[in-house]
Amino acid sequence: MDASNILVANVAVCAACFSLLWLASLWLKDVSFIDIWWALGIVLMAWMTYFLADRGPHAELLVVLCTVWGLRLGLYLLWRWLSQGPDHRYVVLIGRAGARRGWSFAKASLMLVFAFQAPLQLVVALPVILGQVSPNVALGFLAWIGVALAVFGIVVEATADFQLARFRASPENADQVLDFGLWRYSRHPNYFGEACVWWGLFLIAVDSGWLGLAALPGPLLLTYLLVFWSGAPSIEGRMLRRRPGYGDYVHRTSLFIPLPPRRH
């Protein structure tokens, strides 16, 4: 199957899944689980592309790395949702739409969450889609750099999530700031790790052929979302309001890329 038909198939599956999940949110009165699907949905598209396209070495690398990343992140977010309940960010988003615009939960969740995130997921997934439909060529140096970067990112993201979960599990840390481990060098090391994963997957896609270059919007969009939109900005303001020591932490710690702490 050619690239255009594979893209159409992914669009159709993505739209169908998000529609079903929206219906599920109406029953649950919660949209927080959409973050779980952000990871697992990309894994689904990676595997669907794998079975529709010619299977070459780049496709195998992409689908394996994407699966490891997606299952690890998806299961972690599932555990967090089940143990901690609705995500505060979504509660506020839906609540504001109801208070300021008079939107029902159904309309707010559809317009602000599901219809909004579906195209974003498709764009982010471009490296694991287009990287599999390029000509079947041997792995080059760029692909192995991509593998190293993606593996590094998975390890960093998993380590940061583990350190955060362990920190939050202790009641005595309720008003404290996590400023050790990877969090000593970056205020969002988990997001940095995720960005590394997708830039690594993009390098593998580029190594597969010229069509991989068209996947560039994927890592660019993901990095923008993490740094400037739904990632760090959605957390920073809340942490400054709730954690007395977070202002000092901001002054001495890099936002995204891990760096040695700054001296006052």
mmCIF file of N, CA and C in Angstrom, residues 78-169:
data_model
loop_
_atom_site.group_PDB
_atom_site.id
_atom_site.type_symbol
_atom_site.label_atom_id
_atom_site.label_comp_id
_atom_site.label_asym_id
_atom_site.label_seq_id
_atom_site.Cartn_x
_atom_site.Cartn_y
_atom_site.Cartn_z
ATOM 1 N N LEU A 78 -1.982 5.233 32.994
ATOM 2 C CA LEU A 78 -3.156 4.497 33.456
ATOM 3 C C LEU A 78 -3.096 4.308 34.965
ATOM 4 N N TRP A 79 -1.944 3.897 35.467
ATOM 5 C CA TRP A 79 -1.768 3.733 36.916
ATOM 6 C C TRP A 79 -2.008 5.053 37.639
ATOM 7 N N ARG A 80 -1.493 6.129 37.090
ATOM 8 C CA ARG A 80 -1.652 7.437 37.735
ATOM 9 C C ARG A 80 -3.111 7.879 37.751
ATOM 10 N N TRP A 81 -3.814 7.638 36.665
ATOM 11 C CA TRP A 81 -5.226 8.008 36.584
ATOM 12 C C TRP A 81 -6.057 7.200 37.581
ATOM 13 N N LEU A 82 -5.801 5.900 37.641
ATOM 14 C CA LEU A 82 -6.570 5.043 38.541
ATOM 15 C C LEU A 82 -6.273 5.342 40.012
ATOM 16 N N SER A 83 -5.041 5.748 40.298
ATOM 17 C CA SER A 83 -4.662 5.988 41.691
ATOM 18 C C SER A 83 -4.921 7.419 42.149
ATOM 19 N N GLN A 84 -4.855 8.383 41.224
ATOM 20 C CA GLN A 84 -4.977 9.782 41.620
ATOM 21 C C GLN A 84 -6.262 10.442 41.149
ATOM 22 N N GLY A 85 -7.000 9.801 40.265
ATOM 23 C CA GLY A 85 -8.254 10.367 39.806
ATOM 24 C C GLY A 85 -8.096 11.370 38.671
ATOM 25 N N PRO A 86 -9.120 12.169 38.408
ATOM 26 C CA PRO A 86 -9.113 13.103 37.281
ATOM 27 C C PRO A 86 -7.942 14.074 37.317
ATOM 28 N N ASP A 87 -7.440 14.389 36.135
ATOM 29 C CA ASP A 87 -6.343 15.337 35.993
ATOM 30 C C ASP A 87 -6.872 16.760 36.223
ATOM 31 N N HIS A 88 -6.209 17.483 37.108
ATOM 32 C CA HIS A 88 -6.650 18.836 37.471
ATOM 33 C C HIS A 88 -6.719 19.753 36.250
ATOM 34 N N ARG A 89 -5.811 19.602 35.327
ATOM 35 C CA ARG A 89 -5.793 20.472 34.146
ATOM 36 C C ARG A 89 -7.065 20.345 33.335
ATOM 37 N N TYR A 90 -7.537 19.110 33.151
ATOM 38 C CA TYR A 90 -8.757 18.901 32.375
ATOM 39 C C TYR A 90 -9.997 19.333 33.145
ATOM 40 N N VAL A 91 -9.990 19.142 34.447
ATOM 41 C CA VAL A 91 -11.120 19.577 35.270
ATOM 42 C C VAL A 91 -11.303 21.088 35.140
ATOM 43 N N VAL A 92 -10.192 21.819 35.217
ATOM 44 C CA VAL A 92 -10.245 23.273 35.089
ATOM 45 C C VAL A 92 -10.676 23.684 33.683
ATOM 46 N N LEU A 93 -10.121 23.023 32.662
ATOM 47 C CA LEU A 93 -10.448 23.355 31.273
ATOM 48 C C LEU A 93 -11.937 23.182 30.991
ATOM 49 N N ILE A 94 -12.500 22.052 31.392
ATOM 50 C CA ILE A 94 -13.921 21.788 31.149
ATOM 51 C C ILE A 94 -14.784 22.710 31.999
ATOM 52 N N GLY A 95 -14.352 22.940 33.239
ATOM 53 C CA GLY A 95 -15.125 23.811 34.129
ATOM 54 C C GLY A 95 -15.198 25.236 33.619
ATOM 55 N N ARG A 96 -14.093 25.753 33.106
ATOM 56 C CA ARG A 96 -14.090 27.117 32.576
ATOM 57 C C ARG A 96 -14.976 27.250 31.356
ATOM 58 N N ALA A 97 -14.970 26.232 30.501
ATOM 59 C CA ALA A 97 -15.821 26.275 29.307
ATOM 60 C C ALA A 97 -17.295 26.313 29.700
ATOM 61 N N GLY A 98 -17.633 25.589 30.767
ATOM 62 C CA GLY A 98 -19.016 25.610 31.228
ATOM 63 C C GLY A 98 -19.383 26.926 31.872
ATOM 64 N N ALA A 99 -18.481 27.489 32.675
ATOM 65 C CA ALA A 99 -18.776 28.723 33.399
ATOM 66 C C ALA A 99 -18.762 29.953 32.494
ATOM 67 N N ARG A 100 -17.809 30.015 31.566
ATOM 68 C CA ARG A 100 -17.646 31.211 30.747
ATOM 69 C C ARG A 100 -18.433 31.177 29.446
ATOM 70 N N ARG A 101 -18.600 29.970 28.887
ATOM 71 C CA ARG A 101 -19.272 29.864 27.588
ATOM 72 C C ARG A 101 -20.618 29.175 27.663
ATOM 73 N N GLY A 102 -20.915 28.589 28.805
ATOM 74 C CA GLY A 102 -22.168 27.869 28.944
ATOM 75 C C GLY A 102 -22.184 26.538 28.219
ATOM 76 N N TRP A 103 -21.002 25.981 27.949
ATOM 77 C CA TRP A 103 -20.914 24.716 27.229
ATOM 78 C C TRP A 103 -21.230 23.550 28.167
ATOM 79 N N SER A 104 -21.887 22.570 27.625
ATOM 80 C CA SER A 104 -22.111 21.336 28.362
ATOM 81 C C SER A 104 -20.820 20.538 28.416
ATOM 82 N N PHE A 105 -20.791 19.526 29.287
ATOM 83 C CA PHE A 105 -19.610 18.672 29.349
ATOM 84 C C PHE A 105 -19.361 18.019 27.992
ATOM 85 N N ALA A 106 -20.417 17.584 27.321
ATOM 86 C CA ALA A 106 -20.272 16.902 26.031
ATOM 87 C C ALA A 106 -19.618 17.812 24.999
ATOM 88 N N LYS A 107 -20.080 19.064 24.915
ATOM 89 C CA LYS A 107 -19.535 19.980 23.921
ATOM 90 C C LYS A 107 -18.099 20.376 24.280
ATOM 91 N N ALA A 108 -17.866 20.688 25.549
ATOM 92 C CA ALA A 108 -16.532 21.115 25.964
ATOM 93 C C ALA A 108 -15.511 20.007 25.762
ATOM 94 N N SER A 109 -15.866 18.792 26.145
ATOM 95 C CA SER A 109 -14.914 17.684 25.999
ATOM 96 C C SER A 109 -14.635 17.386 24.534
ATOM 97 N N LEU A 110 -15.660 17.496 23.685
ATOM 98 C CA LEU A 110 -15.463 17.239 22.258
ATOM 99 C C LEU A 110 -14.595 18.308 21.618
ATOM 100 N N MET A 111 -14.942 19.577 21.841
ATOM 101 C CA MET A 111 -14.268 20.671 21.152
ATOM 102 C C MET A 111 -12.870 20.948 21.694
ATOM 103 N N LEU A 112 -12.708 20.849 23.007
ATOM 104 C CA LEU A 112 -11.457 21.267 23.619
ATOM 105 C C LEU A 112 -10.469 20.130 23.863
ATOM 106 N N VAL A 113 -10.956 18.895 23.812
ATOM 107 C CA VAL A 113 -10.076 17.765 24.106
ATOM 108 C C VAL A 113 -9.981 16.811 22.922
ATOM 109 N N PHE A 114 -11.063 16.132 22.596
ATOM 110 C CA PHE A 114 -10.987 15.040 21.629
ATOM 111 C C PHE A 114 -10.792 15.527 20.196
ATOM 112 N N ALA A 115 -11.593 16.493 19.741
ATOM 113 C CA ALA A 115 -11.430 16.998 18.376
ATOM 114 C C ALA A 115 -10.126 17.778 18.232
ATOM 115 N N PHE A 116 -9.621 18.300 19.329
ATOM 116 C CA PHE A 116 -8.378 19.067 19.308
ATOM 117 C C PHE A 116 -7.159 18.152 19.289
ATOM 118 N N GLN A 117 -7.192 17.080 20.090
ATOM 119 C CA GLN A 117 -6.009 16.233 20.219
ATOM 120 C C GLN A 117 -5.849 15.220 19.087
ATOM 121 N N ALA A 118 -6.927 14.848 18.432
ATOM 122 C CA ALA A 118 -6.830 13.845 17.364
ATOM 123 C C ALA A 118 -5.856 14.263 16.259
ATOM 124 N N PRO A 119 -5.994 15.462 15.678
ATOM 125 C CA PRO A 119 -5.027 15.845 14.633
ATOM 126 C C PRO A 119 -3.615 16.021 15.171
ATOM 127 N N LEU A 120 -3.494 16.445 16.427
ATOM 128 C CA LEU A 120 -2.158 16.579 17.008
ATOM 129 C C LEU A 120 -1.478 15.220 17.111
ATOM 130 N N GLN A 121 -2.234 14.205 17.515
ATOM 131 C CA GLN A 121 -1.674 12.859 17.621
ATOM 132 C C GLN A 121 -1.210 12.358 16.264
ATOM 133 N N LEU A 122 -1.987 12.633 15.235
ATOM 134 C CA LEU A 122 -1.605 12.211 13.889
ATOM 135 C C LEU A 122 -0.297 12.861 13.446
ATOM 136 N N VAL A 123 -0.159 14.148 13.703
ATOM 137 C CA VAL A 123 1.060 14.850 13.289
ATOM 138 C C VAL A 123 2.270 14.317 14.051
ATOM 139 N N VAL A 124 2.128 14.146 15.361
ATOM 140 C CA VAL A 124 3.242 13.647 16.165
ATOM 141 C C VAL A 124 3.660 12.250 15.711
ATOM 142 N N ALA A 125 2.695 11.444 15.272
ATOM 143 C CA ALA A 125 2.973 10.063 14.864
ATOM 144 C C ALA A 125 3.628 9.954 13.489
ATOM 145 N N LEU A 126 3.803 11.063 12.786
ATOM 146 C CA LEU A 126 4.336 11.008 11.419
ATOM 147 C C LEU A 126 5.657 10.238 11.287
ATOM 148 N N PRO A 127 6.611 10.370 12.213
ATOM 149 C CA PRO A 127 7.855 9.608 12.036
ATOM 150 C C PRO A 127 7.652 8.099 11.979
ATOM 151 N N VAL A 128 6.731 7.562 12.795
ATOM 152 C CA VAL A 128 6.532 6.109 12.794
ATOM 153 C C VAL A 128 5.583 5.660 11.686
ATOM 154 N N ILE A 129 5.000 6.613 10.980
ATOM 155 C CA ILE A 129 4.167 6.279 9.810
ATOM 156 C C ILE A 129 4.997 6.413 8.536
ATOM 157 N N LEU A 130 5.501 7.617 8.284
ATOM 158 C CA LEU A 130 6.233 7.861 7.041
ATOM 159 C C LEU A 130 7.576 7.142 7.012
ATOM 160 N N GLY A 131 8.157 6.907 8.165
ATOM 161 C CA GLY A 131 9.426 6.189 8.210
ATOM 162 C C GLY A 131 9.308 4.734 7.822
ATOM 163 N N GLN A 132 8.082 4.215 7.777
ATOM 164 C CA GLN A 132 7.871 2.817 7.417
ATOM 165 C C GLN A 132 7.475 2.628 5.954
ATOM 166 N N VAL A 133 7.114 3.696 5.272
ATOM 167 C CA VAL A 133 6.619 3.544 3.899
ATOM 168 C C VAL A 133 7.648 3.991 2.864
ATOM 169 N N SER A 134 8.832 4.357 3.330
ATOM 170 C CA SER A 134 9.898 4.723 2.393
ATOM 171 C C SER A 134 10.501 3.461 1.776
ATOM 172 N N PRO A 135 11.303 3.601 0.740
ATOM 173 C CA PRO A 135 11.915 2.428 0.103
ATOM 174 C C PRO A 135 12.669 1.557 1.115
ATOM 175 N N ASN A 136 12.674 0.288 0.868
ATOM 176 C CA ASN A 136 13.310 -0.682 1.767
ATOM 177 C C ASN A 136 14.824 -0.654 1.553
ATOM 178 N N VAL A 137 15.507 0.117 2.409
ATOM 179 C CA VAL A 137 16.953 0.273 2.278
ATOM 180 C C VAL A 137 17.632 -0.192 3.561
ATOM 181 N N ALA A 138 18.951 -0.373 3.485
ATOM 182 C CA ALA A 138 19.702 -0.817 4.656
ATOM 183 C C ALA A 138 19.820 0.312 5.680
ATOM 184 N N LEU A 139 19.997 -0.068 6.919
ATOM 185 C CA LEU A 139 20.149 0.913 7.988
ATOM 186 C C LEU A 139 21.460 1.670 7.825
ATOM 187 N N GLY A 140 21.373 2.991 7.966
ATOM 188 C CA GLY A 140 22.553 3.828 7.866
ATOM 189 C C GLY A 140 22.969 4.391 9.211
ATOM 190 N N PHE A 141 24.017 5.196 9.195
ATOM 191 C CA PHE A 141 24.553 5.772 10.424
ATOM 192 C C PHE A 141 23.515 6.629 11.144
ATOM 193 N N LEU A 142 22.712 7.359 10.372
ATOM 194 C CA LEU A 142 21.706 8.241 10.958
ATOM 195 C C LEU A 142 20.663 7.441 11.745
ATOM 196 N N ALA A 143 20.331 6.267 11.243
ATOM 197 C CA ALA A 143 19.353 5.429 11.943
ATOM 198 C C ALA A 143 19.868 5.005 13.306
ATOM 199 N N TRP A 144 21.134 4.657 13.393
ATOM 200 C CA TRP A 144 21.692 4.204 14.668
ATOM 201 C C TRP A 144 21.822 5.360 15.652
ATOM 202 N N ILE A 145 22.073 6.554 15.156
ATOM 203 C CA ILE A 145 22.037 7.726 16.038
ATOM 204 C C ILE A 145 20.622 7.905 16.588
ATOM 205 N N GLY A 146 19.644 7.720 15.707
ATOM 206 C CA GLY A 146 18.253 7.823 16.129
ATOM 207 C C GLY A 146 17.883 6.785 17.173
ATOM 208 N N VAL A 147 18.373 5.565 16.997
ATOM 209 C CA VAL A 147 18.114 4.507 17.973
ATOM 210 C C VAL A 147 18.699 4.889 19.332
ATOM 211 N N ALA A 148 19.937 5.350 19.323
ATOM 212 C CA ALA A 148 20.598 5.737 20.580
ATOM 213 C C ALA A 148 19.846 6.874 21.268
ATOM 214 N N LEU A 149 19.413 7.859 20.487
ATOM 215 C CA LEU A 149 18.700 8.999 21.060
ATOM 216 C C LEU A 149 17.340 8.572 21.616
ATOM 217 N N ALA A 150 16.637 7.705 20.878
ATOM 218 C CA ALA A 150 15.329 7.243 21.335
ATOM 219 C C ALA A 150 15.443 6.406 22.606
ATOM 220 N N VAL A 151 16.412 5.509 22.651
ATOM 221 C CA VAL A 151 16.610 4.685 23.850
ATOM 222 C C VAL A 151 16.986 5.562 25.040
ATOM 223 N N PHE A 152 17.878 6.514 24.795
ATOM 224 C CA PHE A 152 18.250 7.465 25.849
ATOM 225 C C PHE A 152 17.012 8.189 26.368
ATOM 226 N N GLY A 153 16.160 8.638 25.453
ATOM 227 C CA GLY A 153 14.953 9.355 25.857
ATOM 228 C C GLY A 153 13.997 8.494 26.660
ATOM 229 N N ILE A 154 13.828 7.235 26.271
ATOM 230 C CA ILE A 154 12.947 6.332 27.006
ATOM 231 C C ILE A 154 13.455 6.134 28.429
ATOM 232 N N VAL A 155 14.768 5.952 28.570
ATOM 233 C CA VAL A 155 15.360 5.754 29.900
ATOM 234 C C VAL A 155 15.199 7.005 30.756
ATOM 235 N N VAL A 156 15.460 8.174 30.175
ATOM 236 C CA VAL A 156 15.327 9.427 30.922
ATOM 237 C C VAL A 156 13.881 9.648 31.355
ATOM 238 N N GLU A 157 12.945 9.463 30.439
ATOM 239 C CA GLU A 157 11.534 9.694 30.764
ATOM 240 C C GLU A 157 11.049 8.718 31.836
ATOM 241 N N ALA A 158 11.414 7.444 31.701
ATOM 242 C CA ALA A 158 10.994 6.441 32.679
ATOM 243 C C ALA A 158 11.602 6.720 34.050
ATOM 244 N N THR A 159 12.883 7.113 34.073
ATOM 245 C CA THR A 159 13.545 7.419 35.341
ATOM 246 C C THR A 159 12.906 8.629 36.009
ATOM 247 N N ALA A 160 12.625 9.663 35.237
ATOM 248 C CA ALA A 160 12.007 10.864 35.796
ATOM 249 C C ALA A 160 10.617 10.563 36.344
ATOM 250 N N ASP A 161 9.828 9.782 35.624
ATOM 251 C CA ASP A 161 8.491 9.421 36.095
ATOM 252 C C ASP A 161 8.565 8.593 37.376
ATOM 253 N N PHE A 162 9.536 7.690 37.451
ATOM 254 C CA PHE A 162 9.698 6.865 38.651
ATOM 255 C C PHE A 162 10.078 7.741 39.847
ATOM 256 N N GLN A 163 11.007 8.654 39.651
ATOM 257 C CA GLN A 163 11.413 9.534 40.742
ATOM 258 C C GLN A 163 10.254 10.412 41.203
ATOM 259 N N LEU A 164 9.450 10.895 40.267
ATOM 260 C CA LEU A 164 8.305 11.735 40.621
ATOM 261 C C LEU A 164 7.245 10.930 41.367
ATOM 262 N N ALA A 165 6.949 9.730 40.899
ATOM 263 C CA ALA A 165 5.942 8.895 41.551
ATOM 264 C C ALA A 165 6.360 8.539 42.973
ATOM 265 N N ARG A 166 7.629 8.213 43.148
ATOM 266 C CA ARG A 166 8.124 7.871 44.483
ATOM 267 C C ARG A 166 8.086 9.088 45.403
ATOM 268 N N PHE A 167 8.386 10.261 44.875
ATOM 269 C CA PHE A 167 8.350 11.489 45.669
ATOM 270 C C PHE A 167 6.918 11.800 46.108
ATOM 271 N N ARG A 168 5.979 11.678 45.189
ATOM 272 C CA ARG A 168 4.587 11.993 45.509
ATOM 273 C C ARG A 168 3.945 10.977 46.444
ATOM 274 N N ALA A 169 4.500 9.783 46.491
ATOM 275 C CA ALA A 169 3.923 8.735 47.335
ATOM 276 C C ALA A 169 4.118 9.014 48.817
#
